[in-house]
Short mmCIF file of C-alpha atoms in Angstrom, two decimals:
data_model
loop_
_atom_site.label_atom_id
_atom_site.label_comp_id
_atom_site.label_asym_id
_atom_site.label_seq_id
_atom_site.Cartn_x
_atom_site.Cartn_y
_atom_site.Cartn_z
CA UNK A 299 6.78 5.82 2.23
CA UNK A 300 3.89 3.02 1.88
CA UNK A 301 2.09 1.97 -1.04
CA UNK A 302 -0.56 0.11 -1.80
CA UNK A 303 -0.16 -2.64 -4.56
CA UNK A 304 -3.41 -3.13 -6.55
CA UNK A 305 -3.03 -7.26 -7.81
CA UNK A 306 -4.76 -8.89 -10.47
CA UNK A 307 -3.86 -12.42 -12.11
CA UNK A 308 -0.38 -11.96 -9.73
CA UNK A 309 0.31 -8.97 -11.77
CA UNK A 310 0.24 -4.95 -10.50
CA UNK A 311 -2.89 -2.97 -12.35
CA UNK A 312 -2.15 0.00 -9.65
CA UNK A 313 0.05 1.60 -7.46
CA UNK A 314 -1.23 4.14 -4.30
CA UNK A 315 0.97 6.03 -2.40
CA UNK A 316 -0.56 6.44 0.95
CA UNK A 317 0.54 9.52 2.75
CA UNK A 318 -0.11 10.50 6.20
CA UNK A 319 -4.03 11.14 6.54
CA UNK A 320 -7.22 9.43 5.60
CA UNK A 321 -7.56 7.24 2.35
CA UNK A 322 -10.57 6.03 2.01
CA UNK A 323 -11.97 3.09 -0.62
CA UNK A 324 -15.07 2.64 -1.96
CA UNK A 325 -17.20 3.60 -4.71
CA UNK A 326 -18.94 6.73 -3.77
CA UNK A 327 -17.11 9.82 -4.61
CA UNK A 328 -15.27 11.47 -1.90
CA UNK A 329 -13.19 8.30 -1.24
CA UNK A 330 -9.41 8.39 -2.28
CA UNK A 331 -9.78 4.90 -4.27
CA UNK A 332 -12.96 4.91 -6.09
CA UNK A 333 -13.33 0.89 -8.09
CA UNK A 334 -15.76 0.40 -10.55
CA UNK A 335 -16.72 -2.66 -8.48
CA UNK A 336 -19.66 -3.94 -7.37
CA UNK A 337 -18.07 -6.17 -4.97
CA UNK A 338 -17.17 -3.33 -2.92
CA UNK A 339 -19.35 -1.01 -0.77
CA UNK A 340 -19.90 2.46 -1.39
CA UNK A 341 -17.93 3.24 1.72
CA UNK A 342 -15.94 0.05 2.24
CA UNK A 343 -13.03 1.09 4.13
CA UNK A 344 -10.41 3.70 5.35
CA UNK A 345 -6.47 3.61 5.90
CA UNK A 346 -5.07 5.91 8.21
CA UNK A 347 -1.90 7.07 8.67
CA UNK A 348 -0.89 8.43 12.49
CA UNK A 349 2.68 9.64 13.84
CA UNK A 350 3.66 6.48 15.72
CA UNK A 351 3.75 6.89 19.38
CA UNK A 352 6.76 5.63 19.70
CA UNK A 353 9.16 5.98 16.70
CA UNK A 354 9.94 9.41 15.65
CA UNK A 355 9.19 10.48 12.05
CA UNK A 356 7.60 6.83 11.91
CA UNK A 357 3.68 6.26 11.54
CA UNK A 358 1.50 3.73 12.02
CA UNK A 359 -0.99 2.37 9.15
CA UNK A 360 -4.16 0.75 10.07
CA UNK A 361 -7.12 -0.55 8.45
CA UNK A 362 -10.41 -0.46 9.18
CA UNK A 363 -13.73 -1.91 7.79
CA UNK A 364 -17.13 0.84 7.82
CA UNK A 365 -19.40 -2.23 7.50
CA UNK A 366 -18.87 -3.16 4.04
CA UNK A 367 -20.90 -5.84 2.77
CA UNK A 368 -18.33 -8.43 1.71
CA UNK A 369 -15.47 -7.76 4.39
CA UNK A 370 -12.24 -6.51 4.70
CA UNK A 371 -9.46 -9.56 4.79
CA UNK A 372 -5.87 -9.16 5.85
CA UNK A 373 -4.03 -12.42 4.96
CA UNK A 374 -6.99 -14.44 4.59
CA UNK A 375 -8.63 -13.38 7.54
CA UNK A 376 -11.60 -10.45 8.23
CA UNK A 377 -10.54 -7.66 10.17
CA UNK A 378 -12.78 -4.94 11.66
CA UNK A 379 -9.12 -2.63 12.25
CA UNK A 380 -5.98 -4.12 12.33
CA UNK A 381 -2.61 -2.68 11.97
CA UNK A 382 -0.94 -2.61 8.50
CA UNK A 383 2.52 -4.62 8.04
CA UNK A 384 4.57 -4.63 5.14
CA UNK A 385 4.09 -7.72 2.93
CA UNK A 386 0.46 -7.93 4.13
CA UNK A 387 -2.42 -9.10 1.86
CA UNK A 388 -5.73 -7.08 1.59
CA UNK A 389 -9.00 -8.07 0.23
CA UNK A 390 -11.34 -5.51 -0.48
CA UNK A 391 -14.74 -7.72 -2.32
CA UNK A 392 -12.83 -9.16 -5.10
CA UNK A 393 -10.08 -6.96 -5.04
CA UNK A 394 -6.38 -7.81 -3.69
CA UNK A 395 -4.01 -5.24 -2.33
CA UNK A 396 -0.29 -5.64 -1.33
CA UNK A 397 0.84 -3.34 1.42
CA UNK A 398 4.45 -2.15 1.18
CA UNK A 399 6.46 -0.21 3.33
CA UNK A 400 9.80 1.19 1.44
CA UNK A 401 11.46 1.45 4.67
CA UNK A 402 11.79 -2.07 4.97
CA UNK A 403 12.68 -2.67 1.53
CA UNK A 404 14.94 0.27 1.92
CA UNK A 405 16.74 -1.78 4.80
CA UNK A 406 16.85 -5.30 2.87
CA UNK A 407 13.47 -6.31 4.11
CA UNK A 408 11.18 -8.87 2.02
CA UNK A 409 11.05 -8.83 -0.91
CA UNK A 410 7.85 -8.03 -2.73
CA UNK A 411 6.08 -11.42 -3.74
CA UNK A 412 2.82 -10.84 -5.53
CA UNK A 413 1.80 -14.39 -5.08
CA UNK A 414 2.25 -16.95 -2.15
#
């Protein structure tokens, strides 16, 4: 299963569970995540969830920006579409993300640190 950590002031305001499919974010209706943010665009970006190619009953999470006016950052970095690992850092405007896959928790993987 993978979630997506909402973080504010190194605390968690929200948990997603992302299931395989489209979830979109932004604040026009329609989207899965809908802020009440003006930092983020109407349509600011989309995770999708695929059957990996090449693990069964595994899939692969990416992330990709539809143009949004103040970016899409993984780690620090902008990203157009990346590929999701667990532990990663999003930035959506103003708005910070945690990525987790329980799989790797599951298997004593990282723990979950909400600040670095």
């Amino acid at each position: 299963m993978y979630k997506l950590l909402q973080i504010a002031d190194h605390n968690v305001v929200a948990e997603h569970t992302l299931e395989e499919g489209v979830f979109g974010i932004g604040r026009n209706p329609g989207n899965t995540l809908q802020p009440d943010d003006e930092s983020v665009s109407a349509n600011h970006a989309r995770i999708t969830l695929t059957a990996s190619a090449y693990l069964d009953d595994a899939l692969e999470v990416y992330i990709e920006d539809l143009g949004s006016t103040n970016g899409t950052f993984i780690n620090g970095k902008p990203v157009k579409r990346q590929l999701l690992k667990h532990g990663d850092r999003l930035t959506l405007g103003t708005l910070g993300f945690k990525f987790i896959d329980t799989q790797v928790l599951a298997m004593g993987g990282t723990r979950i640190l909400l600040q670095e």
